[in-house]
Short mmCIF file of C-alpha atoms and ligand atoms in Angstrom, two decimals:
data_model
loop_
_atom_site.label_atom_id
_atom_site.label_comp_id
_atom_site.label_asym_id
_atom_site.label_seq_id
_atom_site.Cartn_x
_atom_site.Cartn_y
_atom_site.Cartn_z
CA UNK A 93 -211.56 -8.88 36.84
CA UNK A 94 -215.16 -9.41 35.71
CA UNK A 95 -217.35 -6.30 35.99
CA UNK A 96 -219.72 -6.43 38.96
CA UNK A 97 -223.35 -6.51 37.95
CA UNK A 98 -226.29 -5.43 40.06
CA UNK A 99 -229.98 -5.72 39.36
CA UNK A 100 -232.70 -3.66 41.04
CA UNK A 101 -235.56 -6.04 40.46
CA UNK A 102 -239.28 -5.54 40.25
CA UNK A 103 -239.57 -2.02 41.66
CA UNK A 104 -243.08 -0.78 42.26
CA UNK A 105 -242.23 2.43 40.41
CA UNK A 106 -239.08 3.79 38.76
CA UNK A 107 -239.12 7.58 38.35
CA UNK A 108 -236.63 7.76 35.49
CA UNK A 109 -236.55 11.54 34.89
CA UNK A 110 -235.66 10.65 31.28
CA UNK A 111 -236.52 13.19 28.54
CA UNK A 112 -240.14 11.95 28.48
CA UNK A 113 -240.24 11.75 32.30
CA UNK A 114 -241.25 8.09 32.03
CA UNK A 115 -242.46 6.38 35.19
CA UNK A 116 -242.05 2.60 34.94
CA UNK A 117 -244.45 0.53 37.02
CA UNK A 118 -243.06 -2.89 38.02
CA UNK A 119 -239.66 -2.06 36.60
CA UNK A 120 -236.08 -3.31 36.81
CA UNK A 121 -232.68 -1.71 36.38
CA UNK A 122 -229.44 -3.49 35.46
CA UNK A 123 -226.12 -1.92 36.45
CA UNK A 124 -222.73 -3.02 35.14
CA UNK A 125 -219.83 -1.55 37.08
CA UNK A 126 -220.72 2.12 37.56
CA UNK A 127 -223.21 2.38 34.73
CA UNK A 128 -226.90 1.71 34.12
CA UNK A 129 -227.07 -0.70 31.18
CA UNK A 130 -230.76 -1.63 31.10
CA UNK A 131 -233.97 -0.03 32.37
CA UNK A 132 -237.42 -1.38 31.64
CA UNK A 133 -240.40 -3.45 32.66
CA UNK A 134 -239.45 -6.24 35.06
CA UNK A 135 -240.97 -8.91 32.88
CA UNK A 136 -238.96 -7.75 29.87
CA UNK A 137 -235.75 -7.90 31.89
CA UNK A 138 -236.63 -11.17 33.63
CA UNK A 139 -233.76 -12.98 31.94
CA UNK A 140 -231.17 -10.34 32.70
CA UNK A 141 -228.99 -11.92 35.38
CA UNK A 142 -226.63 -10.12 37.74
CA UNK A 143 -224.07 -11.08 40.35
CA UNK A 144 -226.28 -9.38 42.90
CA UNK A 145 -230.03 -8.80 42.86
CA UNK A 146 -231.88 -6.35 45.11
CA UNK A 147 -235.54 -7.20 45.52
CA UNK A 148 -237.25 -3.83 45.03
CA UNK A 149 -240.86 -4.90 45.40
CA UNK A 150 -242.76 -2.04 47.09
CA UNK A 151 -239.83 0.30 46.46
CA UNK A 152 -239.96 3.58 44.55
CA UNK A 153 -236.66 4.23 42.77
CA UNK A 154 -235.44 7.75 41.99
CA UNK A 155 -232.14 9.18 40.76
CA UNK A 156 -229.78 10.24 43.58
CA UNK A 157 -230.39 13.78 44.86
CA UNK A 158 -228.11 16.80 44.44
CA UNK A 159 -227.51 19.36 47.17
CA UNK A 160 -226.16 22.38 45.30
CA UNK A 161 -225.05 24.48 48.28
CA UNK A 162 -223.96 22.92 51.54
CA UNK A 163 -221.30 24.20 53.94
CA UNK A 164 -220.44 20.83 55.32
CA UNK A 165 -217.36 21.47 57.43
CA UNK A 166 -218.00 22.34 61.06
CA UNK A 167 -221.73 22.39 61.59
CA UNK A 168 -222.51 18.96 62.99
CA UNK A 169 -220.23 19.54 65.98
CA UNK A 170 -222.28 22.45 67.32
CA UNK A 171 -225.59 21.82 65.64
CA UNK A 172 -228.59 23.52 67.17
CA UNK A 173 -226.68 25.87 69.46
CA UNK A 174 -228.20 29.04 68.05
CA UNK A 175 -231.47 30.11 69.68
CA UNK A 176 -233.90 31.96 67.42
CA UNK A 177 -232.98 35.32 68.95
CA UNK A 178 -229.21 34.96 68.49
CA UNK A 179 -227.62 38.31 67.62
CA UNK A 180 -224.90 37.46 65.12
CA UNK A 181 -224.89 33.86 64.03
CA UNK A 182 -222.41 34.07 61.18
CA UNK A 183 -219.59 35.67 63.17
CA UNK A 184 -219.79 32.81 65.68
CA UNK A 185 -219.94 30.29 62.83
CA UNK A 186 -216.69 31.57 61.31
CA UNK A 187 -215.06 31.84 64.74
CA UNK A 188 -215.82 28.20 65.54
CA UNK A 189 -214.79 27.00 62.14
CA UNK A 190 -211.50 28.91 62.15
CA UNK A 191 -210.10 26.85 65.05
CA UNK A 192 -211.14 23.48 63.70
CA UNK A 193 -208.34 20.92 63.24
CA UNK A 194 -207.90 18.46 60.39
CA UNK A 195 -209.01 15.53 62.46
CA UNK A 196 -212.07 17.37 63.74
CA UNK A 197 -213.12 18.39 60.26
CA UNK A 198 -212.73 14.85 58.99
CA UNK A 199 -215.10 13.52 61.65
CA UNK A 200 -217.73 16.27 61.36
CA UNK A 201 -217.73 16.00 57.55
CA UNK A 202 -218.10 12.24 57.71
CA UNK A 203 -221.17 12.50 59.95
CA UNK A 204 -222.72 15.05 57.59
CA UNK A 205 -222.07 12.78 54.61
CA UNK A 206 -223.78 9.90 56.41
CA UNK A 207 -226.82 12.10 57.01
CA UNK A 208 -226.84 13.15 53.36
CA UNK A 209 -226.55 9.61 51.99
CA UNK A 210 -229.15 8.21 54.37
CA UNK A 211 -231.57 10.83 53.10
CA UNK A 212 -230.82 10.07 49.46
CA UNK A 213 -228.38 12.85 48.58
CA UNK A 214 -225.59 11.25 46.56
CA UNK A 215 -223.80 14.42 45.44
CA UNK A 216 -223.29 17.81 47.05
CA UNK A 217 -221.40 21.03 46.45
CA UNK A 218 -219.44 22.46 49.35
CA UNK A 219 -218.98 26.17 48.54
CA UNK A 220 -215.34 26.32 49.53
CA UNK A 221 -215.53 26.20 53.30
CA UNK A 222 -213.81 22.89 53.95
CA UNK A 223 -210.43 23.85 55.42
CA UNK A 224 -208.64 20.52 55.04
CA UNK A 225 -209.75 18.74 51.87
CA UNK A 226 -206.79 16.36 52.14
CA UNK A 227 -208.00 15.09 55.50
CA UNK A 228 -211.60 14.95 54.29
CA UNK A 229 -210.61 13.00 51.18
CA UNK A 230 -210.71 9.87 53.30
CA UNK A 231 -214.32 10.61 54.27
CA UNK A 232 -215.26 11.11 50.61
CA UNK A 233 -213.50 7.91 49.67
CA UNK A 234 -214.90 5.72 52.46
CA UNK A 235 -218.47 6.95 52.10
CA UNK A 236 -218.52 6.73 48.32
CA UNK A 237 -220.29 10.10 47.90
CA UNK A 238 -219.82 12.54 45.05
CA UNK A 239 -218.70 16.05 45.85
CA UNK A 240 -217.91 19.35 44.14
CA UNK A 241 -215.30 21.15 46.22
CA UNK A 242 -213.03 24.16 45.99
CA UNK A 243 -211.19 26.69 48.06
CA UNK A 244 -213.32 29.66 49.14
CA UNK A 245 -211.32 32.88 48.75
CA UNK A 246 -211.82 36.63 49.13
CA UNK A 247 -209.69 39.68 48.33
CA UNK A 248 -211.69 42.37 50.15
CA UNK A 249 -211.43 42.34 53.94
CA UNK A 250 -214.53 42.11 56.08
CA UNK A 251 -215.21 41.63 59.80
CA UNK A 252 -216.12 37.92 59.59
CA UNK A 253 -212.49 36.98 58.87
CA UNK A 254 -212.99 34.90 55.75
CA UNK A 255 -209.82 33.57 54.08
CA UNK A 256 -208.29 36.76 52.62
CA UNK A 257 -205.53 36.94 49.96
CA UNK A 258 -204.22 39.29 47.33
CA UNK A 259 -206.20 38.91 44.09
CA UNK A 260 -203.30 37.15 42.41
CA UNK A 261 -202.77 34.72 45.26
CA UNK A 262 -206.49 33.99 45.52
CA UNK A 263 -206.60 33.05 41.84
CA UNK A 264 -203.50 30.91 42.08
CA UNK A 265 -204.88 29.08 45.13
CA UNK A 266 -208.11 28.28 43.29
CA UNK A 267 -206.09 27.03 40.33
CA UNK A 268 -203.95 24.76 42.52
CA UNK A 269 -207.09 23.30 44.11
CA UNK A 270 -208.59 22.52 40.71
CA UNK A 271 -205.34 20.93 39.51
CA UNK A 272 -204.96 18.89 42.66
CA UNK A 273 -208.48 17.54 43.18
CA UNK A 274 -210.51 17.64 39.98
CA UNK A 275 -211.59 14.16 38.77
CA UNK A 276 -210.10 12.30 41.71
CA UNK A 277 -211.76 9.22 43.25
CA UNK A 278 -212.76 7.78 39.91
CA UNK A 279 -214.27 11.09 38.84
CA UNK A 280 -216.50 11.40 41.91
CA UNK A 281 -214.72 14.61 42.88
CA UNK A 282 -214.97 17.77 40.85
CA UNK A 283 -213.07 20.89 41.85
CA UNK A 284 -214.33 24.38 41.03
CA UNK A 285 -213.31 28.00 41.43
CA UNK A 286 -215.05 29.38 44.51
CA UNK A 287 -214.74 33.12 45.12
CA UNK A 288 -216.78 33.50 48.30
CA UNK A 289 -219.24 36.25 47.47
CA UNK A 290 -220.03 39.36 45.50
CA UNK A 291 -219.44 41.59 48.49
CA UNK A 292 -215.92 40.46 49.30
CA UNK A 293 -214.38 39.68 45.91
CA UNK A 294 -213.14 42.27 43.40
CA UNK A 295 -214.16 42.18 39.74
CA UNK A 296 -210.62 40.99 38.93
CA UNK A 297 -211.00 38.03 41.24
CA UNK A 298 -214.42 37.11 39.85
CA UNK A 299 -213.12 37.40 36.29
CA UNK A 300 -210.09 35.30 37.20
CA UNK A 301 -212.33 32.61 38.71
CA UNK A 302 -214.51 32.50 35.58
CA UNK A 303 -211.39 32.20 33.44
CA UNK A 304 -210.24 29.21 35.47
CA UNK A 305 -213.65 27.54 35.13
CA UNK A 306 -213.49 28.01 31.34
CA UNK A 307 -209.85 26.99 31.04
CA UNK A 308 -210.12 23.80 33.10
CA UNK A 309 -213.63 22.80 31.98
CA UNK A 310 -214.97 23.02 35.54
CA UNK A 311 -217.33 25.50 37.20
CA UNK A 312 -217.49 28.48 39.48
CA UNK A 313 -219.86 29.22 42.34
CA UNK A 314 -220.32 32.22 44.60
CA UNK A 315 -222.78 33.64 47.10
CA UNK A 316 -225.11 36.00 45.30
CA UNK A 317 -227.36 38.44 47.17
CA UNK A 318 -229.61 37.31 49.95
CA UNK A 319 -232.05 40.22 50.09
CA UNK A 320 -232.99 43.82 49.38
CA UNK A 321 -230.61 45.44 51.85
CA UNK A 322 -227.56 43.82 50.31
CA UNK A 323 -228.83 44.59 46.83
CA UNK A 324 -229.39 48.25 47.62
CA UNK A 325 -225.89 48.52 49.08
CA UNK A 326 -224.45 46.91 45.98
CA UNK A 327 -226.40 49.25 43.67
CA UNK A 328 -225.15 52.31 45.56
CA UNK A 329 -221.56 51.08 45.43
CA UNK A 330 -221.41 49.82 41.84
CA UNK A 331 -224.22 51.67 40.06
CA UNK A 332 -225.63 48.32 38.94
CA UNK A 333 -227.60 45.44 40.39
CA UNK A 334 -225.51 42.38 41.23
CA UNK A 335 -226.51 40.15 38.32
CA UNK A 336 -226.09 42.94 35.77
CA UNK A 337 -222.69 43.67 37.24
CA UNK A 338 -221.67 40.02 36.88
CA UNK A 339 -222.86 40.00 33.29
CA UNK A 340 -220.94 43.18 32.52
CA UNK A 341 -217.65 41.79 33.84
CA UNK A 342 -218.19 38.51 31.96
CA UNK A 343 -218.71 36.37 35.04
CA UNK A 344 -221.96 34.65 34.01
CA UNK A 345 -222.39 31.53 31.91
CA UNK A 346 -223.49 27.89 31.92
CA UNK A 347 -220.52 26.95 34.13
CA UNK A 348 -221.48 29.50 36.82
CA UNK A 349 -223.72 28.70 39.77
CA UNK A 350 -225.06 31.56 41.88
CA UNK A 351 -226.21 30.73 45.39
CA UNK A 352 -229.30 32.07 47.20
CA UNK A 353 -230.32 34.67 44.53
CA UNK A 354 -232.99 36.34 46.65
CA UNK A 355 -234.68 39.53 45.49
CA UNK A 356 -233.86 39.44 41.77
CA UNK A 357 -235.74 41.77 39.43
CA UNK A 358 -237.00 40.86 35.96
CA UNK A 359 -233.97 42.29 34.18
CA UNK A 360 -231.65 40.16 36.31
CA UNK A 361 -233.71 37.04 35.64
CA UNK A 362 -233.32 37.81 31.92
CA UNK A 363 -229.54 38.14 32.40
CA UNK A 364 -229.46 34.65 33.93
CA UNK A 365 -231.69 33.15 31.24
CA UNK A 366 -229.75 34.54 28.28
CA UNK A 367 -226.37 33.61 29.75
CA UNK A 368 -227.69 30.15 30.82
CA UNK A 369 -226.28 30.73 34.31
CA UNK A 370 -227.43 28.25 36.97
CA UNK A 371 -228.76 29.15 40.39
CA UNK A 372 -229.14 27.26 43.65
CA UNK A 373 -231.84 28.26 46.11
CA UNK A 374 -232.02 27.10 49.73
CA UNK A 375 -235.70 27.13 50.70
CA UNK A 376 -235.26 25.70 54.20
CA UNK A 377 -232.62 28.31 55.00
CA UNK A 378 -234.66 31.23 53.65
CA UNK A 379 -237.64 30.11 55.65
CA UNK A 380 -235.75 29.73 58.91
CA UNK A 381 -233.77 32.96 58.46
CA UNK A 382 -236.85 35.01 57.58
CA UNK A 383 -235.73 35.74 54.01
CA UNK A 384 -239.13 36.90 52.74
CA UNK A 385 -240.12 34.30 50.15
CA UNK A 386 -243.18 36.26 49.03
CA UNK A 387 -241.26 39.39 48.10
CA UNK A 388 -237.76 38.08 47.44
CA UNK A 389 -238.18 34.48 46.29
CA UNK A 390 -238.31 34.28 42.50
CA UNK A 391 -238.20 30.54 41.93
CA UNK A 392 -241.32 30.30 39.71
CA UNK A 393 -240.20 33.30 37.66
CA UNK A 394 -236.71 31.80 37.18
CA UNK A 395 -238.17 28.43 36.17
CA UNK A 396 -240.61 30.09 33.77
CA UNK A 397 -237.67 31.71 31.96
CA UNK A 398 -235.90 28.35 31.69
CA UNK A 399 -233.20 29.08 34.28
CA UNK A 400 -231.71 25.93 35.75
CA UNK A 401 -232.63 25.99 39.47
CA UNK A 402 -230.97 23.57 41.91
CA UNK A 403 -231.79 23.20 45.60
CA UNK A 404 -229.44 23.44 48.56
CA UNK A 405 -229.67 23.12 52.31
CA UNK A 406 -226.89 25.64 53.12
CA UNK A 407 -225.73 24.20 56.44
CA UNK A 408 -226.68 21.87 59.23
CA UNK A 409 -226.63 24.93 61.46
CA UNK A 410 -228.71 27.32 59.41
CA UNK A 411 -231.69 25.43 58.03
CA UNK A 412 -230.87 22.91 59.80
CA UNK A 413 -231.71 19.70 58.02
CA UNK A 414 -229.92 18.05 55.11
CA UNK A 415 -232.97 16.23 53.77
CA UNK A 416 -233.52 16.95 50.08
CA UNK A 417 -237.01 15.43 50.18
CA UNK A 418 -238.00 18.09 52.71
CA UNK A 419 -236.32 20.76 50.57
CA UNK A 420 -238.24 19.61 47.50
CA UNK A 421 -241.42 19.68 49.57
CA UNK A 422 -240.70 23.27 50.58
CA UNK A 423 -239.91 24.26 46.99
CA UNK A 424 -243.27 22.81 45.93
CA UNK A 425 -245.28 24.36 48.77
CA UNK A 426 -243.77 27.77 49.54
CA UNK A 427 -244.67 29.45 46.26
CA UNK A 428 -248.20 28.13 46.23
CA UNK A 429 -248.68 30.17 49.37
CA UNK A 430 -246.53 33.14 48.33
CA UNK A 431 -248.40 33.58 45.03
CA UNK A 432 -251.71 32.22 46.38
CA UNK A 433 -251.79 29.91 43.38
CA UNK A 434 -251.69 26.10 43.63
CA UNK A 435 -250.21 25.81 40.13
CA UNK A 436 -246.86 27.19 41.31
CA UNK A 437 -243.93 24.72 41.29
CA UNK A 438 -245.71 21.39 40.80
CA UNK A 439 -244.38 18.29 42.55
CA UNK A 440 -242.80 17.07 39.30
CA UNK A 441 -240.83 20.29 38.93
CA UNK A 442 -239.63 20.09 42.55
CA UNK A 443 -238.34 16.57 41.85
CA UNK A 444 -236.56 17.83 38.73
CA UNK A 445 -234.80 20.48 40.82
CA UNK A 446 -233.57 17.85 43.28
CA UNK A 447 -232.30 15.55 40.52
CA UNK A 448 -231.89 16.61 36.87
CA UNK A 449 -231.51 20.33 37.40
CA UNK A 450 -229.26 19.70 40.39
CA UNK A 451 -226.99 17.57 38.21
CA UNK A 452 -226.93 20.20 35.45
CA UNK A 453 -226.20 22.96 37.94
CA UNK A 454 -223.14 21.04 39.10
CA UNK A 455 -221.99 20.46 35.52
CA UNK A 456 -222.84 16.75 35.77
CA UNK A 457 -226.00 16.60 33.68
CA UNK A 458 -224.51 14.46 30.91
CA UNK A 459 -223.77 11.52 33.18
CA UNK A 460 -226.13 11.94 36.13
CA UNK A 461 -229.53 13.22 37.27
CA UNK A 462 -231.78 10.63 35.62
CA UNK A 463 -232.07 6.86 35.32
CA UNK A 464 -231.14 6.11 31.72
CA UNK A 465 -228.96 3.62 29.89
CA UNK A 466 -225.40 4.91 29.78
CA UNK A 467 -225.74 7.17 32.82
CA UNK A 468 -223.96 6.58 36.13
CA UNK A 469 -225.80 4.39 38.60
CA UNK A 470 -226.69 6.82 41.42
CA UNK A 471 -230.04 5.61 42.74
CA UNK A 472 -232.29 5.90 45.76
CA UNK A 473 -234.78 3.21 46.78
CA UNK A 474 -237.65 4.41 48.98
CA UNK A 475 -239.43 1.83 51.09
CA UNK A 476 -243.14 2.45 50.63
CA UNK A 477 -244.18 -0.04 53.30
CA UNK A 478 -244.83 2.89 55.60
CA UNK A 479 -248.03 4.74 56.46
CA UNK A 480 -246.95 8.02 54.88
CA UNK A 481 -246.50 6.33 51.50
CA UNK A 482 -249.96 4.80 51.42
CA UNK A 483 -252.15 4.58 49.46
CA UNK A 484 -249.79 4.58 46.52
CA UNK A 485 -251.17 5.66 43.16
CA UNK A 486 -249.06 8.70 42.27
CA UNK A 487 -245.47 8.13 43.42
CA UNK A 488 -244.29 11.69 42.62
CA UNK A 489 -247.00 13.30 44.74
CA UNK A 490 -246.42 10.82 47.55
CA UNK A 491 -242.68 11.45 47.51
CA UNK A 492 -242.88 15.25 47.47
CA UNK A 493 -245.92 15.82 49.68
CA UNK A 494 -246.14 12.81 52.03
CA UNK A 495 -242.68 11.37 52.50
CA UNK A 496 -239.33 12.57 53.79
CA UNK A 497 -235.82 11.13 53.84
CA UNK A 498 -236.66 8.63 56.59
CA UNK A 499 -238.15 6.23 54.07
CA UNK A 500 -234.88 6.00 52.14
CA UNK A 501 -234.03 2.30 52.25
CA UNK A 502 -231.10 1.74 49.89
CA UNK A 503 -228.71 4.16 48.19
CA UNK A 504 -226.36 3.39 45.33
CA UNK A 505 -223.57 5.71 44.17
CA UNK A 506 -221.46 4.92 41.12
CA UNK A 507 -222.81 1.37 41.16
CA UNK A 508 -221.81 0.80 44.79
CA UNK A 509 -224.43 0.15 47.48
CA UNK A 510 -223.55 2.71 50.17
CA UNK A 511 -226.73 2.48 52.25
CA UNK A 512 -228.44 -0.85 52.53
CA UNK A 513 -231.69 -1.44 54.39
CA UNK A 514 -231.23 2.01 56.03
CA UNK A 515 -227.70 1.24 57.27
CA UNK A 516 -224.25 2.17 56.09
CA UNK A 517 -221.27 -0.04 56.81
CA UNK A 518 -218.23 2.18 56.32
CA UNK A 519 -218.03 3.53 59.88
CA UNK A 520 -219.28 2.82 63.41
CA UNK A 521 -221.97 5.46 63.44
CA UNK A 522 -222.65 5.73 67.17
CA UNK A 523 -218.94 6.12 68.04
CA UNK A 524 -218.70 8.80 65.37
CA UNK A 525 -221.68 10.69 66.78
CA UNK A 526 -220.16 10.64 70.27
CA UNK A 527 -216.85 11.82 68.87
CA UNK A 528 -218.51 14.71 67.03
CA UNK A 529 -220.34 15.79 70.20
CA UNK A 530 -216.99 15.87 71.99
CA UNK A 531 -215.50 17.93 69.16
CA UNK A 532 -218.34 20.43 69.62
CA UNK A 533 -217.60 20.75 73.34
CA UNK A 534 -213.91 21.28 72.59
CA UNK A 535 -214.56 23.86 69.88
CA UNK A 536 -216.75 25.92 72.18
CA UNK A 537 -214.22 25.65 75.02
CA UNK A 538 -211.33 26.73 72.79
CA UNK A 539 -213.18 29.74 71.37
CA UNK A 540 -215.04 30.71 74.53
CA UNK A 541 -218.32 30.52 72.65
CA UNK A 542 -221.16 29.92 75.06
CA UNK A 543 -224.71 30.55 73.98
CA UNK A 544 -227.38 30.11 76.66
CA UNK A 545 -230.57 28.30 75.73
CA UNK A 546 -233.82 30.22 76.01
CA UNK A 547 -235.17 27.87 78.67
CA UNK A 548 -233.34 27.02 81.89
CA UNK A 549 -231.51 23.70 81.87
CA UNK A 550 -231.35 22.12 85.31
ZN1 LIG B 872 -223.34 29.57 51.61
#
């Protein structure tokens, strides 16, 4: 069979994110199969034909975005149920998720993937909370997304009833998951070791997870601390701060991704820098959950030390949006306020975190994260024929400070057009949304969860 060719023709701007961070005005991209084979000025590529041409006049093209920490499973079914004064959100979250069936999880995951793709996120990491990856495989296949998955495990009991096993069993389950899923769907799936968090995994389990990541050439992610209280508790229990503890047991490294990382001190930031450990921060979640950016957020300090920082949205029921453009906007704005310094996290650096650094954090930096010859064709086309994009002189500033995911027009993953003129064609979207609403009603009925709204509903 001849290889399919696709040309993105005459784009207003291409933000390549190549090593020089070249922005090509009036540019074209040629894709053969899954791979970018030419990138350059439109007039220089005028003779490059393709079986399909997308007219990208007035479009800004970026690499696909990476969401480095997203619990995708249950959230869409009961999105928005938690009022701001809810007492214990997470216990209810785990309670609802624990009763979810395969079919329900397939539908809720599919809706989340549609939201991600339509906002330009082409790859995400689910930190081990999908219960039925076999059922969800169909959603990953149909949608064409990329995903890093794994089985979240713990070996220390706690009240939230996370999946609990003996240390040995937890390690063997993670290993089976890696063996079963890694590299499936033409390489679009990667499987990692996913011990849930520092507070409910023993050192043996964390060491075992790191060993698996090394042995199988994959990665490992876990929830790191989310604030001073947790850090203090950890210090009292272990005599060390969390990052130093991880370094001591040999659980840091370039194939490790720590989530949240709020409240680090300078010594811990040095630990991360020298071990080349990646981190993923979830600005929208921190902001909504009152995480204390000013005191506990160390994004500029991490970046200054060369730590690879990815962005995540955590969950559709904690932040609650899955729009990486909004997350990049927050990353760029929050620290200007927190440090009262407009030089903090420039727009360009925020875009790097959503693309290049996101790809590196997920171990995919060699083939993804920028628009370069030889890299995979994961691209987002923004339609700038909208008021928020105009006037258009500096496309990076306009993307990060003016726009959001609603101007995403076309999305390409692995050379396949998965969103075209703002629409996807792999599922009847309205029927799916109705189905997911019904699933939410059923989940709440089965668990007896009923959370009144703050205002009376007649
Ligand atoms: Zn999480």
